[in-house]
Coordinates of C-alpha atoms in Angstrom, one line a residue:
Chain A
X1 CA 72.2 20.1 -12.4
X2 CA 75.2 18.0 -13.7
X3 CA 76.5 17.9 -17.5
X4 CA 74.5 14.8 -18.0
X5 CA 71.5 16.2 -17.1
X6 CA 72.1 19.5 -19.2
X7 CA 72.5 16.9 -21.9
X8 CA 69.5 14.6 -21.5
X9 CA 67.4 17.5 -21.4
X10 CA 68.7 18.2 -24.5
X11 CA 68.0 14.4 -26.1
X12 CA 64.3 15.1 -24.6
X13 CA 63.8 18.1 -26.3
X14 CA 65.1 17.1 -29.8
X15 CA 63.0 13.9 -29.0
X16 CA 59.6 15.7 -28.8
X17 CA 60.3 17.6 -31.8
X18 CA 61.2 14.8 -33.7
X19 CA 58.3 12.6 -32.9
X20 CA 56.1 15.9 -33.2
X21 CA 54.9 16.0 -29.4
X22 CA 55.1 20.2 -29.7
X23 CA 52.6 20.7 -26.8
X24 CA 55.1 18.4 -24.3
X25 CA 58.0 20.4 -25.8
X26 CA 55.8 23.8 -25.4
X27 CA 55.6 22.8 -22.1
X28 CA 58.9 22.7 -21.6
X29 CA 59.4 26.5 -21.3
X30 CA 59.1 29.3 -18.7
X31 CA 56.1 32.0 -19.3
X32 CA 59.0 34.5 -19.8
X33 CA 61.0 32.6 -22.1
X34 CA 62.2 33.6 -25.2
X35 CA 63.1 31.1 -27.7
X36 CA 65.7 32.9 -29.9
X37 CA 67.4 32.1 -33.7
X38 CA 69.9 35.3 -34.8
X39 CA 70.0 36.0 -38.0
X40 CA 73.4 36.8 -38.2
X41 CA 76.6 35.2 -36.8
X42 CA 77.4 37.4 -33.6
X43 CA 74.4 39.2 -33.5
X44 CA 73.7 40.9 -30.4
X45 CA 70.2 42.6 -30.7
X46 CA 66.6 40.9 -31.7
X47 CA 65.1 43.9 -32.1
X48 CA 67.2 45.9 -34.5
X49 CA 68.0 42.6 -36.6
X50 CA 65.6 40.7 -37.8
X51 CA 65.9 37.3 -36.6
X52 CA 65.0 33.5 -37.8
X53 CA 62.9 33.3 -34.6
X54 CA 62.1 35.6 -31.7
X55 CA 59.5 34.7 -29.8
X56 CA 58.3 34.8 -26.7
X57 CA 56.0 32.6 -24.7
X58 CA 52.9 33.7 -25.9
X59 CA 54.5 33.4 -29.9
X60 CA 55.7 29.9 -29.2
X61 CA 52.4 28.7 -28.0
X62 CA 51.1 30.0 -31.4
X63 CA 53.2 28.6 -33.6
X64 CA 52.3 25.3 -32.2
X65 CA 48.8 26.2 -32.8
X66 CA 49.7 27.1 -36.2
X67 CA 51.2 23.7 -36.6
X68 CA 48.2 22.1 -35.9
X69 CA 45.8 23.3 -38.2
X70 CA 45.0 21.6 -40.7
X71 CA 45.9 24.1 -43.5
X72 CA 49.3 24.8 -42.1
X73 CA 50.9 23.7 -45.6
X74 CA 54.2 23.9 -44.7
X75 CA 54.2 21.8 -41.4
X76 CA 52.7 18.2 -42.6
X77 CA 51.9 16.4 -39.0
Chain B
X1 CA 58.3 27.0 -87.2
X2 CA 60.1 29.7 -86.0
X3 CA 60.9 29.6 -82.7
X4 CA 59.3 32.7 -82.1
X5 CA 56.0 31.2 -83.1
X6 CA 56.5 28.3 -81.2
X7 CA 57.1 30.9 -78.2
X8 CA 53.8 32.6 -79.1
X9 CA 51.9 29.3 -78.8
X10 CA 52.8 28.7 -75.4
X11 CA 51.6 32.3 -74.2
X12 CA 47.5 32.7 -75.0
X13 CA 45.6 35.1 -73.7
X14 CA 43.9 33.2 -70.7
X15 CA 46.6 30.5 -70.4
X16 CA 50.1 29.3 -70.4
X17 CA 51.5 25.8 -71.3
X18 CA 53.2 24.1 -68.3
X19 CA 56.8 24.4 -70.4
X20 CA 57.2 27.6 -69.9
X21 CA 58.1 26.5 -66.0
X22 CA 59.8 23.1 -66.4
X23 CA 61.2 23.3 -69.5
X24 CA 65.3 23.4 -68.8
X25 CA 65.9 24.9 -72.4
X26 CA 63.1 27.7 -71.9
X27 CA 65.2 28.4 -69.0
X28 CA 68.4 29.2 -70.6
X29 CA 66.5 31.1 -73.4
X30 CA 65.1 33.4 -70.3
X31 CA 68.2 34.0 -69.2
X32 CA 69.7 35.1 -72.6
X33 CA 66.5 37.1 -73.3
X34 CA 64.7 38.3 -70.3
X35 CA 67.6 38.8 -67.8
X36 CA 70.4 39.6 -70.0
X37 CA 68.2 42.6 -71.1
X38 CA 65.9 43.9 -68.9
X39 CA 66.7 46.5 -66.0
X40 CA 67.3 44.4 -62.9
X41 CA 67.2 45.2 -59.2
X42 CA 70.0 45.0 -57.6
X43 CA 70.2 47.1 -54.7
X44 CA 70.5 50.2 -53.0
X45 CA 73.2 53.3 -52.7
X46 CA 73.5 52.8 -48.8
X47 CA 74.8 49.4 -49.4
X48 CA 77.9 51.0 -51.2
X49 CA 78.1 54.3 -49.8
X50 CA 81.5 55.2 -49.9
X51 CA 84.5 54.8 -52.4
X52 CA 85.2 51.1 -52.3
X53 CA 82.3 50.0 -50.6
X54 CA 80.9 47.2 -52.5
X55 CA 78.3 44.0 -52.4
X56 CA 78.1 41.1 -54.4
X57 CA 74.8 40.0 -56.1
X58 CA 73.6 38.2 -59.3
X59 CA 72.1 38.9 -62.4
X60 CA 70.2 36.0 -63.2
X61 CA 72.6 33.5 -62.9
X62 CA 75.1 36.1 -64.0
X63 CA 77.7 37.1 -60.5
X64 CA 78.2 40.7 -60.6
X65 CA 79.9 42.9 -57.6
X66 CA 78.6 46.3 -57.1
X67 CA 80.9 49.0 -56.3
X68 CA 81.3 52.5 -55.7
X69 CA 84.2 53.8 -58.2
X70 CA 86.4 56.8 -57.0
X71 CA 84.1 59.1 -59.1
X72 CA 81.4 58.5 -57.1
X73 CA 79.7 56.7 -59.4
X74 CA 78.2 53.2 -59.0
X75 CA 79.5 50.5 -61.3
X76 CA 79.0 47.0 -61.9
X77 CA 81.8 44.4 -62.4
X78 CA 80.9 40.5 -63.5
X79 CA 82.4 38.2 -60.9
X80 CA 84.7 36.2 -62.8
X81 CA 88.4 36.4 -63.3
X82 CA 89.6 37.6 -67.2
X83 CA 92.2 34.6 -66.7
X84 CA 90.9 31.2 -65.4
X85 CA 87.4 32.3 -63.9
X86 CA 87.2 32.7 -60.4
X87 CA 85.3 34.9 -58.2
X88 CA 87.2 37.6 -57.5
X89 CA 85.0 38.5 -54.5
X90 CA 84.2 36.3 -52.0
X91 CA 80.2 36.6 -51.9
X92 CA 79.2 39.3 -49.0
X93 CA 80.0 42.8 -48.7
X94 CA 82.9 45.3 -47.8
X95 CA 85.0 47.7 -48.6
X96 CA 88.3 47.3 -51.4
X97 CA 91.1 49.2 -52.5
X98 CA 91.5 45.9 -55.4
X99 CA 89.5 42.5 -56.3
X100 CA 92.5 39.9 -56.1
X101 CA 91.7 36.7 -57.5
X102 CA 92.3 34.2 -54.9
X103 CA 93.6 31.8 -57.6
X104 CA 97.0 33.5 -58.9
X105 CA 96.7 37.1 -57.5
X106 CA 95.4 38.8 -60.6
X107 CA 94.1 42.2 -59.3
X108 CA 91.8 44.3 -60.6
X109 CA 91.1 48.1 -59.9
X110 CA 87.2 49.6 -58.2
X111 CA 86.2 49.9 -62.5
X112 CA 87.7 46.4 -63.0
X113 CA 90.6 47.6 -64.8
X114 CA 93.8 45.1 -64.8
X115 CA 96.1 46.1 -62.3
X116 CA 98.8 43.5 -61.4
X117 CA 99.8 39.8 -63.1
X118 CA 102.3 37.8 -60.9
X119 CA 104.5 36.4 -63.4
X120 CA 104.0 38.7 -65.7
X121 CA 106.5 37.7 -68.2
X122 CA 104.7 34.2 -68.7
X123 CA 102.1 35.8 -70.8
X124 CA 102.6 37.2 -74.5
X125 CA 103.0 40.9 -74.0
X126 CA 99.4 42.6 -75.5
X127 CA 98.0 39.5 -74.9
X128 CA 96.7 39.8 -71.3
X129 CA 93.2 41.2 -71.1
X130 CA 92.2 44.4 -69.9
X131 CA 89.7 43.5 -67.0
X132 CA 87.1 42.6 -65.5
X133 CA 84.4 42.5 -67.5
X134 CA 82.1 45.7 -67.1
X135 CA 78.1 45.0 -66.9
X136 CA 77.3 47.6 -69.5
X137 CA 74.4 50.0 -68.1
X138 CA 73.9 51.2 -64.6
X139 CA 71.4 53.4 -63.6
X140 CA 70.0 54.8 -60.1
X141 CA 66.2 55.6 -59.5
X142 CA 66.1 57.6 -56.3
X143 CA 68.6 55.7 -54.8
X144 CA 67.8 52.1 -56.1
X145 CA 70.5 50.4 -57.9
X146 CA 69.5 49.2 -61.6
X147 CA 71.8 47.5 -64.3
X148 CA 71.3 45.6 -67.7
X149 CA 73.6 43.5 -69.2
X150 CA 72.4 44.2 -72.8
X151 CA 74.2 47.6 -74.0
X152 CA 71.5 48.7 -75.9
X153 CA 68.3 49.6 -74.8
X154 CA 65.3 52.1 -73.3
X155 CA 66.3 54.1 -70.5
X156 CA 65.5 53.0 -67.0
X157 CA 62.5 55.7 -66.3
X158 CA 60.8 54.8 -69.7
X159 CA 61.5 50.9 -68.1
X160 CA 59.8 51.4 -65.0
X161 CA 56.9 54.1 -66.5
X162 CA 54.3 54.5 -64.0
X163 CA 55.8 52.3 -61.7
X164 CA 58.1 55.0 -60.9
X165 CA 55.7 55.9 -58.1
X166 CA 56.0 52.8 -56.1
X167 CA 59.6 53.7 -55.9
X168 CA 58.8 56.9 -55.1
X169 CA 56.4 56.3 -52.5
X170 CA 58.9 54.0 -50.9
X171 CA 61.4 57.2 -51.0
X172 CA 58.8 60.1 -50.2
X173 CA 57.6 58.3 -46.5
X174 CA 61.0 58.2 -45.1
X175 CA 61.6 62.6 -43.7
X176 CA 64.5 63.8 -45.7
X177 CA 63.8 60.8 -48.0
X178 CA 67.0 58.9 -46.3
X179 CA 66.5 55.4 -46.2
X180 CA 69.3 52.7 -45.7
X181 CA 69.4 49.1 -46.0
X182 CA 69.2 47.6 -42.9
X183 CA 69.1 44.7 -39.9
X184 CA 70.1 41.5 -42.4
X185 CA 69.2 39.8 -44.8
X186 CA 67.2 36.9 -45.4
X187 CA 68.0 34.1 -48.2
X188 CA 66.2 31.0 -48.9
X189 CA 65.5 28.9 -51.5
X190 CA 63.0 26.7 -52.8
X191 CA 62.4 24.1 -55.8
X192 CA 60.2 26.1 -58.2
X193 CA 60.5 28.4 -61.2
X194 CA 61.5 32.0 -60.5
X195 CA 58.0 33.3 -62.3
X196 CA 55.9 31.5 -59.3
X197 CA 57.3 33.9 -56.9
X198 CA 56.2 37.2 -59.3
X199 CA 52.9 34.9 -59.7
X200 CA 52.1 35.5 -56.2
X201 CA 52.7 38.4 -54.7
X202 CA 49.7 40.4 -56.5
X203 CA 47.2 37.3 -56.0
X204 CA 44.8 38.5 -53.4
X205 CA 42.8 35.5 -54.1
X206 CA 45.4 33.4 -52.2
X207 CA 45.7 34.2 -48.4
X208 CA 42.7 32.7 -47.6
X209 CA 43.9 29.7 -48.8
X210 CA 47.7 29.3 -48.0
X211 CA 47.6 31.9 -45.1
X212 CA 44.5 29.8 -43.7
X213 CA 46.8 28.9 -40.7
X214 CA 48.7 31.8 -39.8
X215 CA 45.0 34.0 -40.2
X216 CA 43.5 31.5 -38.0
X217 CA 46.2 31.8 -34.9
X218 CA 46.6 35.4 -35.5
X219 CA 43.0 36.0 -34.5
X220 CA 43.5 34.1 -31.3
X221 CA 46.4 36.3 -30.4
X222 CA 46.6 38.4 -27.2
X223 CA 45.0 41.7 -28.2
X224 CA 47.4 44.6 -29.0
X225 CA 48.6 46.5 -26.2
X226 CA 47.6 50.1 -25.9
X227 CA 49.6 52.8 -27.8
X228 CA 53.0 53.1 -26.3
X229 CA 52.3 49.4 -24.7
X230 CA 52.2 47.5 -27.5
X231 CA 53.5 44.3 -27.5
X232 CA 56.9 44.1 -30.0
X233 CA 55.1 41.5 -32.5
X234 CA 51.9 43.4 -32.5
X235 CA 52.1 44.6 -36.1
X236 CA 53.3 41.6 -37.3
X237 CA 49.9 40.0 -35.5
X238 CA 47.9 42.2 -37.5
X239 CA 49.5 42.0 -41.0
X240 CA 48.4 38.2 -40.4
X241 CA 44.8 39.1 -39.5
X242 CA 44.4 41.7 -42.3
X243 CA 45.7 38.6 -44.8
X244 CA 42.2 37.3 -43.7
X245 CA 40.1 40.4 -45.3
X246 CA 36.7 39.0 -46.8
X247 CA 36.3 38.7 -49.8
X248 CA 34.4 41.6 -50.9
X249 CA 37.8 43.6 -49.7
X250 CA 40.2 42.1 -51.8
X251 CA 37.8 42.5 -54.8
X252 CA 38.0 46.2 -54.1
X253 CA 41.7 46.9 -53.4
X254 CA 42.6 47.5 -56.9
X255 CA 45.5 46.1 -59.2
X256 CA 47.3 47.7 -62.2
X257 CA 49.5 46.7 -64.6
X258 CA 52.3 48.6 -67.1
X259 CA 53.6 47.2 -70.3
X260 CA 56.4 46.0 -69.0
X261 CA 55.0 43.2 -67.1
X262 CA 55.3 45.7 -63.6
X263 CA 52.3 45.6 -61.5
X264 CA 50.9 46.9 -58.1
X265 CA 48.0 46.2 -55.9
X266 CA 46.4 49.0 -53.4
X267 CA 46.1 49.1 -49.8
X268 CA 44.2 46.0 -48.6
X269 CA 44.6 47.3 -44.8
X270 CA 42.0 49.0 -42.8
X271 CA 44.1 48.6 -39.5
X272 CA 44.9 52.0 -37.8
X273 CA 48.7 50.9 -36.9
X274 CA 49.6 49.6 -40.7
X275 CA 47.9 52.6 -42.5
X276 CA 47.8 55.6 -40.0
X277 CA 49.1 54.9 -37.4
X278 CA 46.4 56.5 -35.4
X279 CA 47.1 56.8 -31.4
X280 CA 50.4 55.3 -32.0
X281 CA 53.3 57.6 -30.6
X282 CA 56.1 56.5 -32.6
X283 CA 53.9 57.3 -35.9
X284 CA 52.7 60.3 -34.3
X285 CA 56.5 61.6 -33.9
X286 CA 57.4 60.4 -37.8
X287 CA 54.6 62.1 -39.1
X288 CA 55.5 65.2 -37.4
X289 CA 58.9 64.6 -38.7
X290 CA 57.8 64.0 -42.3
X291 CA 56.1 67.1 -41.9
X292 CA 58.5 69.6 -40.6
X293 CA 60.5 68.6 -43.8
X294 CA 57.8 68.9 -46.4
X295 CA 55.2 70.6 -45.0
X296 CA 51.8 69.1 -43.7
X297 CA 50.0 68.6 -46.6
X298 CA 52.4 67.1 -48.7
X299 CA 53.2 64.4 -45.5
X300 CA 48.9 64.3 -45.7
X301 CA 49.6 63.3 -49.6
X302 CA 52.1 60.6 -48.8
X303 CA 50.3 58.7 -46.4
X304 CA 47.6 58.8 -48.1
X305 CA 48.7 56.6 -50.8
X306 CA 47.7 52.8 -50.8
X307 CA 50.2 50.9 -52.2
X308 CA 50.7 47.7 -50.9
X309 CA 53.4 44.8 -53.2
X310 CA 55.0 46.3 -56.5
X311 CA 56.3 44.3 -58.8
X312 CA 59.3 45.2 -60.8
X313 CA 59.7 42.5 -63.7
X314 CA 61.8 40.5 -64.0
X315 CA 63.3 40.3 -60.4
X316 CA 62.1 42.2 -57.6
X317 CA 58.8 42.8 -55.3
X318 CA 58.5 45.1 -52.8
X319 CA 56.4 46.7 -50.1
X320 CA 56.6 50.4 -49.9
X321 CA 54.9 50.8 -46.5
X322 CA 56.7 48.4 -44.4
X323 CA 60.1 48.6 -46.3
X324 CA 60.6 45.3 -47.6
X325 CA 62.0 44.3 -50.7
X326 CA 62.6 40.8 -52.5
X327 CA 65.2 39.7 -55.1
X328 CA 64.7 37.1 -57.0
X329 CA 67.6 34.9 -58.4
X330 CA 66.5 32.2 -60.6
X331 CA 69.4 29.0 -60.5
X332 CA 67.7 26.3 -62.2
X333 CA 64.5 25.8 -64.2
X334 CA 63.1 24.7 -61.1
X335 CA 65.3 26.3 -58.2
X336 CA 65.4 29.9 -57.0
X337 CA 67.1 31.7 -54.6
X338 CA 65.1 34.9 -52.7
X339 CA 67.5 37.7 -50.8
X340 CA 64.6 39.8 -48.7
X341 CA 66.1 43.3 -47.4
X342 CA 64.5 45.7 -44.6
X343 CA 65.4 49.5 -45.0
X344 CA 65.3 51.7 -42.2
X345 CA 64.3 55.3 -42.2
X346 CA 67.2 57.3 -41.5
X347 CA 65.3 60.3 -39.4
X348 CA 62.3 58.4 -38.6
X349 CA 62.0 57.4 -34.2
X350 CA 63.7 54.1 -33.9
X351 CA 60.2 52.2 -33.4
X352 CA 59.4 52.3 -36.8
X353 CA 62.4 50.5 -37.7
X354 CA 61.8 48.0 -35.0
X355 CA 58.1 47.4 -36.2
X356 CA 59.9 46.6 -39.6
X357 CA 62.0 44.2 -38.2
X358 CA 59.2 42.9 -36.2
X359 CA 57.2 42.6 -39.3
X360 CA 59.9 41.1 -41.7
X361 CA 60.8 38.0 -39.1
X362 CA 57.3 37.0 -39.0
X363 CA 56.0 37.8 -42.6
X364 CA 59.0 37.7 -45.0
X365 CA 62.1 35.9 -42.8
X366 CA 63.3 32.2 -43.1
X367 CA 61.3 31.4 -39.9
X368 CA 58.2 33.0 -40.8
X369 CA 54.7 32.2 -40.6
X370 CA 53.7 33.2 -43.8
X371 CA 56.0 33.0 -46.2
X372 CA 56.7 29.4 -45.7
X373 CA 53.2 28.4 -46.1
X374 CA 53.9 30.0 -49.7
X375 CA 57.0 28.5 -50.4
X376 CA 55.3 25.1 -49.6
X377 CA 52.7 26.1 -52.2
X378 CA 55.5 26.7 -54.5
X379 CA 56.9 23.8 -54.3
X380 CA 53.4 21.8 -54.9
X381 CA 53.3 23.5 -58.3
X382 CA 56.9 23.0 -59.1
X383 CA 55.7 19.0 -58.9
X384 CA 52.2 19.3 -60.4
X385 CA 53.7 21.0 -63.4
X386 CA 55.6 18.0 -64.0
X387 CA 53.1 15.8 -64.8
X388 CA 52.5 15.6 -68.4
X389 CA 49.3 14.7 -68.6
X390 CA 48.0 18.3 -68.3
X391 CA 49.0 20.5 -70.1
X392 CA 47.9 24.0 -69.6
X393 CA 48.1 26.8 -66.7
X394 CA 44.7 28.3 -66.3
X395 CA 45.3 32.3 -65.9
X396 CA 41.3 33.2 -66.5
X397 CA 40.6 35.7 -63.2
X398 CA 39.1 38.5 -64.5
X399 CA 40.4 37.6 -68.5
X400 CA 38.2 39.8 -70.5
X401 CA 37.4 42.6 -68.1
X402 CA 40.9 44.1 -68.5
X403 CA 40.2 47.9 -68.3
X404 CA 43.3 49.8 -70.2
X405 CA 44.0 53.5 -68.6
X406 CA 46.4 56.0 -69.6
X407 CA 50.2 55.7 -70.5
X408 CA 49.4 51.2 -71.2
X409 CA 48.5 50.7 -67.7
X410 CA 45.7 48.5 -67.3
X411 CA 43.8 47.8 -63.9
X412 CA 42.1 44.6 -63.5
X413 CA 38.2 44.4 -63.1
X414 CA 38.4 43.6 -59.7
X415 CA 41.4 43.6 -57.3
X416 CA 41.4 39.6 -57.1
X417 CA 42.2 39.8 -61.3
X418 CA 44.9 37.4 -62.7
X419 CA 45.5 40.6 -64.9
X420 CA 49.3 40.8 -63.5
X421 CA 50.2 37.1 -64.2
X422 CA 49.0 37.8 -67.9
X423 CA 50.7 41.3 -68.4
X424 CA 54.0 39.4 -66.9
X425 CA 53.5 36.8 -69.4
X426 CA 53.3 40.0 -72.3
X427 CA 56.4 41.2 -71.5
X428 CA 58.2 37.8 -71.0
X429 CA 56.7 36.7 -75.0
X430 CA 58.2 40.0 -76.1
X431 CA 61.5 39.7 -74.6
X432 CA 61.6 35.9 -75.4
X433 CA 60.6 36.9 -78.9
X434 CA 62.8 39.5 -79.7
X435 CA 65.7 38.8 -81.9

């Protein structure tokens, strides 16, 4: 895999979020991924520091569920 | 009119008028009345242990730096230069000898006394001021941080009253009753008046309704590993399943209220991780813990108690059993800033504090699955209380029933009561009213 292909995978990602295709982007990810957001600048540890996101596989899938229903207030599709 | 008349006519009994959260000059009046006096959150000893150590925070709108003085003591500086107004402290936390203004150097000792001028001879001696200026009363309640800025007042324990034993619930779970802020903070923000936050966080008649989604996946979740396997977002899982209690359970849970506008709701949890623990080894090891310093039936008496979110008026929430607990810093009439902090249990197996972590990124973080369904909701009222075609807030759950108990509590008729929301609305007339 060359830079540009690190790179358009990177368009195509942003791409399905934006135009809300979050089962294509689910799909996008190993089973033992973990899809991480640190809290704090230089933080080194999920589990003893809370985090913006840590999920795994099975927690991403949910939140896309989540997503979709039709009382998730806070994600208008 | 007097204004406090015209106060008294936006407060009733059963309802509110919309101004009270959209009105910009009501806002300034709160923050004269209501947070320049009451007792206000604002931390906790282990975030300024040592001499020195210190962390910055607001009182209402108010930027104040808490610090531990050389005597040990805590104290409680405002934020804000004695010569042209700076910050003297960068917002965070730390540890300082001096504050030095970053402007023109003006330092200023751990009580905020004056300590150097560069070009000192520019000023007319006596002139220069003597410091920074000094938030008036500081008080600790087992180990949470309290101040006022009004110099006069009641003391902090007859403030908090019976809600004294939220905070010391909190306290009494942790063995050796050493807890420590810990694993970040979370901050956000959203567009609504800082009273819809304290409007919430007692209403058990609202999960169903804003938590609809996060119930709804939650219950298709991977079952929870056994005990010892459990997966590291189990309890998280769970809080958002329990959020989905019929009815008939959140009737029951119970809900009091003290004068002051304070208020807590009981236990809505009948899952044997959140409330016992049963099976679990980590809890099995804390409680044994808990015990060996107090003795088993006193650890039988704390976790026995059902205390789920407290409310201390005008600026905190907090859950005792999972360790979570909110300030609230209003900015605008329609804008507030939340700063949610996890505590750890000094002496407790590290798995509890991980389950807290666990818990807070799901249920209270920036990211979560919950909260943000309520800050949405926020928001929608923030906009709906603009219109001016309506003008009252209906506040009628359980109005009527009100059952008063000893020492001015008074428990709702049911658990679901809008009784908090109108004993916070008390309070706020009587410190709005006061001259």
């Amino acid at each position: 895999m060359n830079p540009t292909d690190v790179e358009q995978f990177l368009y195509h990602e942003a791409r399905l979020l934006d135009t809300q295709q979050l089962e294509a982007w689910l799909e996008l990810f190993t089973d033992d991924a973990t899809y991480w957001v640190p809290l704090e600048r230089n933080q080194k540890d999920p589990l003893e520091t809370s985090s913006i996101i840590h999920d795994d596989r099975t927690l991403l899938e949910l939140r896309v569920k989540q997503a979709r229903h039709p009382r998730a207030h806070a994600h208008p599709v | 009119m007097a204004a406090s008349e015209q106060l008294a006519m936006l407060v009733q009994t059963d309802r509110v008028h919309r101004s009270v959260y959209t009105d910009p000059a009501i806002f300034e009046l709160e923050m004269d009345q209501v947070f320049g006096r009451a007792w206000l959150v604002l931390g906790h000893e282990s975030q300024a242990r040592h001499p020195g150590d210190y962390f910055t925070t607001r009182m209402g709108r108010e930027p104040v730096v808490v610090v531990r003085k050389d005597d040990g003591e805590i104290g409680v500086l405002v934020n804000r230069c004695a010569h042209r107004g700076a910050t003297v402290c960068a917002e965070g936390r730390g540890n300082a000898e001096r504050f030095v203004c970053p402007y023109h150097g003006w330092s200023y000792d751990r009580t905020g006394a004056l300590q150097a001028v560069p070009f000192a001879g520019g000023y007319e001696k006596g002139k220069l001021p003597a410091g920074l200026k000094v938030v008036p009363r500081v008080s600790v309640y087992r180990g949470f941080i309290f101040a006022s800025l009004s110099s006069q007042g009641e003391d902090l324990e007859a403030f908090l009253g019976p809600a004294r034993a939220s905070f010391d619930d909190f306290v009494d779970r942790a063995p050796g009753g050493e807890l420590e802020v810990a694993g970040g903070v979370f901050k956000h923000a959203y567009d609504g008046n800082w009273k819809l936050m304290l409007e919430n966080h007692l209403d058990g008649a609202h999960p169903a309704w804003v938590h609809a989604s996060s119930v709804a996946v939650a219950r298709g979740a991977p079952e929870p590993g056994k005990p010892g396997e459990e997966h590291y977002y189990d309890i998280a899982v769970r809080q958002m399943r329990q959020n989905g209690a019929p009815d008939s359970v959140w009737d029951a849970i119970g809900m009091w209220t003290t004068p002051h506008g304070h208020g807590y709701m009981g236990d809505y949890h009948d899952d044997s991780r959140l409330v016992a623990g049963l099976g679990n080894p980590a809890f099995e090891e804390y409680r044994r813990r808990l015990a060996a310093g107090v003795g088993e039936k006193e650890a039988d008496r704390i976790l026995r108690v059902t205390l789920w979110n407290t409310i201390i008026y005008p600026n905190c929430s907090f859950m005792s059993q999972f360790r979570q607990l909110r300030i609230i810093h209003p900015v605008a009439v329609d804008r507030s800033v939340v700063c949610t902090y996890s505590f750890r249990m000094k002496h407790a197996p590290a798995q509890m504090f991980r389950d807290t972590v666990a818990f807070a990124n799901v249920v209270n973080g920036a990211g979560s699955w919950v909260l943000t369904d309520d800050l949405e909701v926020y928001e929608r009222i923030q906009r709906g209380l603009s219109s001016g075609a309506v003008d009252w807030v209906y506040l009628g759950r359980g109005h009527g029933r009100d059952v008063d108990e000893a020492h001015g509590v008074r428990r709702g008729a049911t658990g679901t009561s809008e009784v908090f929301i109108r004993a916070q609305f008390e309070a706020w007339l009587r410190y709005m009213s006061k001259p």
